[in-house]
Coordinates of C-alpha atoms and ligand atoms in Angstrom, one line a residue:
M351 CA -25.3 -46.4 34.7
C352 CA -23.8 -49.6 33.8
N353 CA -20.4 -48.2 34.1
V354 CA -19.2 -45.9 36.3
T355 CA -15.7 -44.0 36.3
K356 CA -13.8 -41.6 37.4
D357 CA -15.4 -38.8 34.9
N358 CA -19.2 -39.8 35.2
I359 CA -19.8 -40.7 39.1
T360 CA -20.5 -37.0 39.5
E361 CA -23.2 -37.4 37.3
A362 CA -24.4 -39.9 38.9
F363 CA -24.6 -38.8 42.1
I364 CA -27.2 -36.3 40.6
R365 CA -29.0 -38.6 39.1
Y366 CA -28.9 -40.8 42.4
M367 CA -31.4 -38.3 43.8
G368 CA -34.7 -39.2 43.9
P369 CA -38.1 -36.4 42.3
D370 CA -39.1 -35.8 45.5
T371 CA -35.7 -34.2 47.1
D372 CA -36.0 -30.7 48.8
P373 CA -35.2 -28.1 46.1
R374 CA -32.6 -26.2 48.1
L375 CA -31.9 -29.7 49.0
R376 CA -30.9 -30.7 45.4
E377 CA -28.8 -27.8 44.5
V378 CA -26.3 -27.8 47.6
M379 CA -26.1 -31.3 47.9
T380 CA -25.1 -31.4 43.7
S381 CA -22.6 -28.4 44.0
L382 CA -20.6 -30.1 47.4
V383 CA -20.4 -33.1 45.5
R384 CA -19.7 -31.5 43.0
H385 CA -16.5 -29.8 44.4
L386 CA -15.9 -32.6 46.3
H387 CA -15.1 -34.8 43.6
A388 CA -13.5 -32.2 41.3
F389 CA -11.3 -31.8 45.1
A390 CA -10.7 -35.8 45.3
R391 CA -9.5 -35.1 41.6
E392 CA -7.6 -32.3 41.7
V393 CA -5.5 -33.4 44.3
S394 CA -5.4 -37.3 43.0
L395 CA -6.4 -37.9 47.1
T396 CA -5.1 -41.2 48.5
H397 CA -6.8 -44.1 49.9
D398 CA -4.3 -43.2 53.1
E399 CA -5.2 -39.7 52.9
W400 CA -8.6 -40.0 52.7
Q401 CA -8.3 -43.1 55.6
Q402 CA -6.4 -39.8 57.5
G403 CA -9.7 -37.6 56.4
I404 CA -12.2 -40.2 57.8
G405 CA -10.2 -40.6 60.8
F406 CA -9.7 -36.7 61.8
L407 CA -13.4 -36.6 61.4
E408 CA -14.2 -39.8 63.8
Q409 CA -11.9 -38.0 66.6
C410 CA -13.8 -34.4 66.5
G411 CA -17.0 -36.8 66.5
A412 CA -15.5 -38.7 69.4
I413 CA -14.3 -35.5 71.7
S414 CA -18.0 -33.8 71.1
D415 CA -21.0 -33.7 73.4
A416 CA -23.7 -31.1 74.1
E417 CA -21.4 -28.6 75.7
R418 CA -17.8 -29.0 72.8
H419 CA -18.4 -28.9 69.8
E420 CA -15.0 -29.9 67.8
F421 CA -17.3 -29.8 64.2
V422 CA -18.1 -25.9 65.1
L423 CA -14.3 -25.3 66.2
L424 CA -13.5 -27.0 63.2
S425 CA -15.5 -24.9 60.8
D426 CA -14.2 -21.5 62.4
V427 CA -10.8 -22.5 62.3
L428 CA -11.5 -23.1 57.9
G429 CA -12.7 -19.5 57.5
L430 CA -16.2 -21.6 56.5
S431 CA -18.3 -20.2 59.8
S432 CA -17.1 -16.7 58.9
L433 CA -17.5 -16.5 54.6
V434 CA -21.1 -17.5 56.2
D435 CA -21.4 -15.0 58.6
M436 CA -19.7 -12.8 55.2
L437 CA -22.3 -13.7 52.6
H438 CA -25.3 -13.1 54.7
N439 CA -23.8 -9.6 56.0
R440 CA -26.2 -6.6 54.8
P441 CA -23.5 -3.2 54.2
E442 CA -25.8 -1.1 56.4
G443 CA -25.5 -2.3 59.2
T444 CA -23.0 -3.7 61.9
S445 CA -20.9 -6.3 60.6
S446 CA -22.2 -10.1 62.1
S447 CA -18.9 -12.6 63.5
V448 CA -18.4 -15.5 65.2
L449 CA -20.4 -16.8 68.1
G450 CA -17.9 -19.2 69.3
P451 CA -18.8 -21.6 72.4
F452 CA -18.4 -19.9 75.4
H453 CA -21.8 -18.1 75.7
I454 CA -24.4 -18.8 77.6
S455 CA -28.4 -19.0 77.1
V456 CA -29.3 -17.2 80.1
A457 CA -27.6 -14.5 81.2
P458 CA -28.5 -12.2 84.1
P459 CA -29.6 -8.4 83.8
L460 CA -27.1 -5.6 83.5
A461 CA -28.5 -2.3 83.7
V462 CA -27.8 0.7 82.0
G463 CA -24.8 1.7 83.6
G464 CA -23.7 -1.8 85.6
D465 CA -21.0 -3.3 86.3
L466 CA -19.5 -7.4 84.7
R467 CA -15.4 -6.0 86.3
G468 CA -17.0 -7.4 89.7
D469 CA -13.8 -7.7 92.2
F470 CA -11.2 -8.4 89.7
D471 CA -8.4 -6.5 90.5
A472 CA -7.7 -4.9 86.4
P473 CA -8.1 -1.8 85.0
V474 CA -11.4 -1.0 84.9
L475 CA -12.7 -0.1 81.0
L476 CA -15.9 1.7 80.3
I477 CA -17.9 0.6 77.0
E478 CA -20.8 2.7 75.6
G479 CA -22.9 3.1 73.2
V480 CA -25.3 3.0 70.7
V481 CA -28.3 0.9 69.7
K482 CA -29.7 2.0 66.1
D483 CA -31.0 1.6 63.4
P484 CA -29.0 2.5 59.6
E485 CA -31.0 6.0 59.3
G486 CA -29.5 6.8 63.4
N487 CA -32.5 6.5 65.2
P488 CA -32.4 4.6 68.4
I489 CA -33.7 1.4 68.9
P490 CA -35.8 1.8 72.2
G491 CA -36.4 -1.7 74.1
A492 CA -33.2 -3.5 72.4
T493 CA -31.1 -6.1 74.1
L494 CA -27.4 -6.9 74.6
D495 CA -25.9 -10.1 75.6
I496 CA -22.6 -9.3 76.4
W497 CA -19.7 -11.9 76.9
Q498 CA -16.0 -12.0 77.0
T499 CA -12.9 -13.3 78.9
A500 CA -12.0 -12.2 82.6
P501 CA -7.9 -11.2 82.9
N502 CA -6.4 -14.3 83.0
G503 CA -7.7 -15.3 79.3
L504 CA -11.2 -17.5 80.6
Y505 CA -14.7 -17.3 80.1
S506 CA -16.6 -18.4 83.3
S507 CA -17.5 -22.3 81.4
Q508 CA -13.7 -22.6 81.1
D509 CA -12.8 -22.3 84.4
P510 CA -13.6 -23.4 87.7
E511 CA -12.5 -20.5 90.0
Q512 CA -15.2 -18.0 88.1
D513 CA -19.0 -17.7 89.2
T514 CA -21.2 -19.4 86.2
Y515 CA -22.2 -15.6 85.2
S516 CA -19.0 -13.7 85.8
F517 CA -18.6 -11.4 82.6
H518 CA -22.3 -12.4 81.1
G519 CA -24.8 -9.3 81.2
L520 CA -27.9 -9.2 79.1
Q521 CA -28.5 -5.3 79.2
T522 CA -32.0 -3.6 77.9
V523 CA -31.6 0.3 76.6
G524 CA -33.6 2.9 77.0
A525 CA -35.6 5.2 74.7
D526 CA -32.4 6.7 74.2
G527 CA -30.5 3.2 72.7
Y528 CA -27.6 4.1 74.8
Y529 CA -25.8 1.1 76.8
G530 CA -23.0 1.0 79.1
F531 CA -21.4 -0.9 81.3
T532 CA -18.0 -0.8 83.4
T533 CA -15.8 -4.1 83.2
V534 CA -12.4 -5.1 82.2
R535 CA -10.7 -5.2 79.5
P536 CA -10.7 -8.5 77.3
V537 CA -7.5 -10.8 76.5
E538 CA -6.7 -12.4 73.6
Y539 CA -7.2 -16.2 74.0
Q540 CA -6.2 -19.2 72.4
V541 CA -8.9 -21.9 71.1
P542 CA -9.3 -25.5 72.3
T543 CA -6.0 -27.5 70.9
D544 CA -6.1 -30.0 72.9
G545 CA -8.3 -32.1 70.9
P546 CA -7.7 -33.3 66.7
I547 CA -7.6 -29.5 65.5
G548 CA -4.6 -28.7 68.2
A549 CA -2.7 -31.6 65.8
F550 CA -4.6 -29.7 62.4
F551 CA -2.7 -26.1 63.5
A552 CA 0.4 -28.2 64.7
A553 CA 0.6 -30.1 61.4
T554 CA -0.5 -27.4 59.2
G555 CA 2.0 -24.6 61.5
R556 CA -0.3 -22.5 62.9
H557 CA -1.2 -21.3 66.2
A558 CA -4.7 -20.8 67.8
W559 CA -5.1 -17.3 68.9
R560 CA -7.5 -14.7 69.0
P561 CA -7.3 -11.6 69.3
S562 CA -8.7 -9.7 72.3
H563 CA -12.8 -8.7 71.7
L564 CA -15.9 -8.6 73.7
H565 CA -18.8 -10.2 72.1
F566 CA -22.4 -8.8 71.8
I567 CA -26.3 -10.6 70.3
A568 CA -27.8 -7.5 70.0
E569 CA -32.0 -7.9 69.5
A570 CA -34.1 -5.9 68.7
E571 CA -38.1 -6.5 67.4
G572 CA -38.4 -5.7 63.8
F573 CA -34.8 -6.3 63.0
R574 CA -31.9 -9.0 62.3
P575 CA -30.9 -10.6 65.4
L576 CA -26.7 -9.5 65.3
V577 CA -24.5 -11.9 66.7
T578 CA -20.8 -9.9 67.2
E579 CA -17.8 -8.9 68.4
V580 CA -15.6 -6.3 68.9
F581 CA -11.3 -5.9 68.4
A582 CA -9.3 -3.8 70.2
A583 CA -7.2 -2.3 67.8
D584 CA -3.7 -2.6 69.7
D585 CA -4.0 -6.2 69.9
P586 CA -1.1 -8.0 68.6
Y587 CA -3.6 -11.0 66.7
L588 CA -6.0 -8.6 65.4
D589 CA -4.4 -9.4 61.6
Q590 CA -4.1 -13.0 62.2
D591 CA -7.7 -14.5 64.1
T592 CA -7.7 -17.9 64.1
V593 CA -11.0 -18.0 63.4
F594 CA -11.4 -15.2 61.0
G595 CA -13.6 -12.9 62.8
V596 CA -12.3 -10.1 62.8
R597 CA -14.0 -6.8 60.6
E598 CA -12.7 -3.2 60.0
D599 CA -15.7 -2.2 61.5
L600 CA -16.1 -3.8 64.4
V601 CA -12.3 -2.5 65.6
M602 CA -11.9 0.3 68.2
R603 CA -9.7 2.1 69.8
Y604 CA -9.5 2.5 74.0
Q605 CA -8.9 6.0 75.5
A606 CA -6.9 6.2 78.4
M607 CA -8.9 8.3 80.5
P608 CA -7.0 10.0 83.3
A609 CA -7.3 9.6 87.6
G610 CA -10.6 11.3 88.7
S611 CA -12.7 12.2 85.0
F612 CA -14.4 8.4 85.7
P613 CA -18.2 9.4 85.8
E614 CA -19.7 10.8 89.4
A615 CA -23.2 9.7 88.5
G616 CA -25.0 7.2 85.7
F617 CA -22.0 3.8 86.3
A618 CA -22.1 1.4 89.2
L619 CA -18.8 2.2 90.2
S620 CA -19.5 5.5 90.0
G621 CA -17.9 7.1 93.3
K622 CA -15.7 4.1 93.2
V623 CA -13.1 4.6 90.3
A624 CA -10.6 6.8 91.6
E625 CA -7.5 5.7 89.6
E626 CA -7.1 6.0 85.0
Y627 CA -9.5 3.6 83.4
L628 CA -9.8 2.8 79.7
R629 CA -13.1 3.8 78.0
V630 CA -14.4 3.5 74.3
A631 CA -17.6 4.1 72.6
F632 CA -18.9 1.5 69.9
D633 CA -22.6 2.0 68.1
L634 CA -24.1 -1.3 67.1
T635 CA -26.3 -0.7 63.7
L636 CA -29.3 -2.8 63.2
V637 CA -30.7 -3.7 59.7
P638 CA -34.9 -4.3 59.7
A639 CA -35.7 -7.6 59.5
Ligands
BEZ173 C1 -14.5 -17.2 70.9 O1 -14.6 -16.1 69.9 O2 -15.3 -16.9 72.0 C2 -14.6 -18.7 70.3 C3 -14.6 -18.3 68.8 C4 -14.3 -19.5 67.5 C5 -13.9 -20.5 68.3 C6 -13.6 -20.8 69.5 C7 -13.6 -19.7 70.4
FE174 FE1 -15.1 -15.0 71.7

């Protein structure tokens, strides 16, 4: 094409791709550039705005390292991570939700009935349920990788006061598919705002809060791994999660349990909790691979 114009540049881009380009890559790039060019035309993007956008992406790169993934956070706050999740969600299983940056790859084993609260001085939350298939059959041997915030709203990797594995555990369910453990009520918290995403929030009048939640990765042989999180029904940020992670089926309701009613056996804290506590049941349904 000897005369590239604002009207034919998109077709020129598509033509430039070589014949050996992987078909899926061709499909994705063709659509991406079509939408990118259409966006620039629609808003009549100026040089200054283009420069600002490039500068923003450079800042995301500059603050990122092996631990900090500002581009993932950008995808999260734009709703892209959640949209990709929902595109591949299977309605017969529990909904998936964002992984977030605070998962650690090898959590310590947490026996069924084990405790994550440790020495933290906060009311006990007992959470339990069954890992099952879409027909309701338990999935023996399924594993649950669990992580959450401490009562101060920080994950262990953000907080020098916590042990590396504080509020992280890996539970393997038995033949009945039952999982259960004690912990504390997770609390709402803000995603990191000390980088370019913080500036983006300020410029667009948005807050950085996520409703309180507990993360799970459920895995079992023959089933699709499930990355998800469960949310408290009474959380003030439930309908305004800044990373768009809330789905109706992921909302759970804590029951206030009276003093003296903690199970007498089966939990690491049995015999040690005389006071009121919170209890919630939440089953996880995995979809065959
Ligand atoms: C989280 O749930 O831990 C999280 C998810 C997305 C962005 C930041 C944090
Ligand atoms: Fe989280």
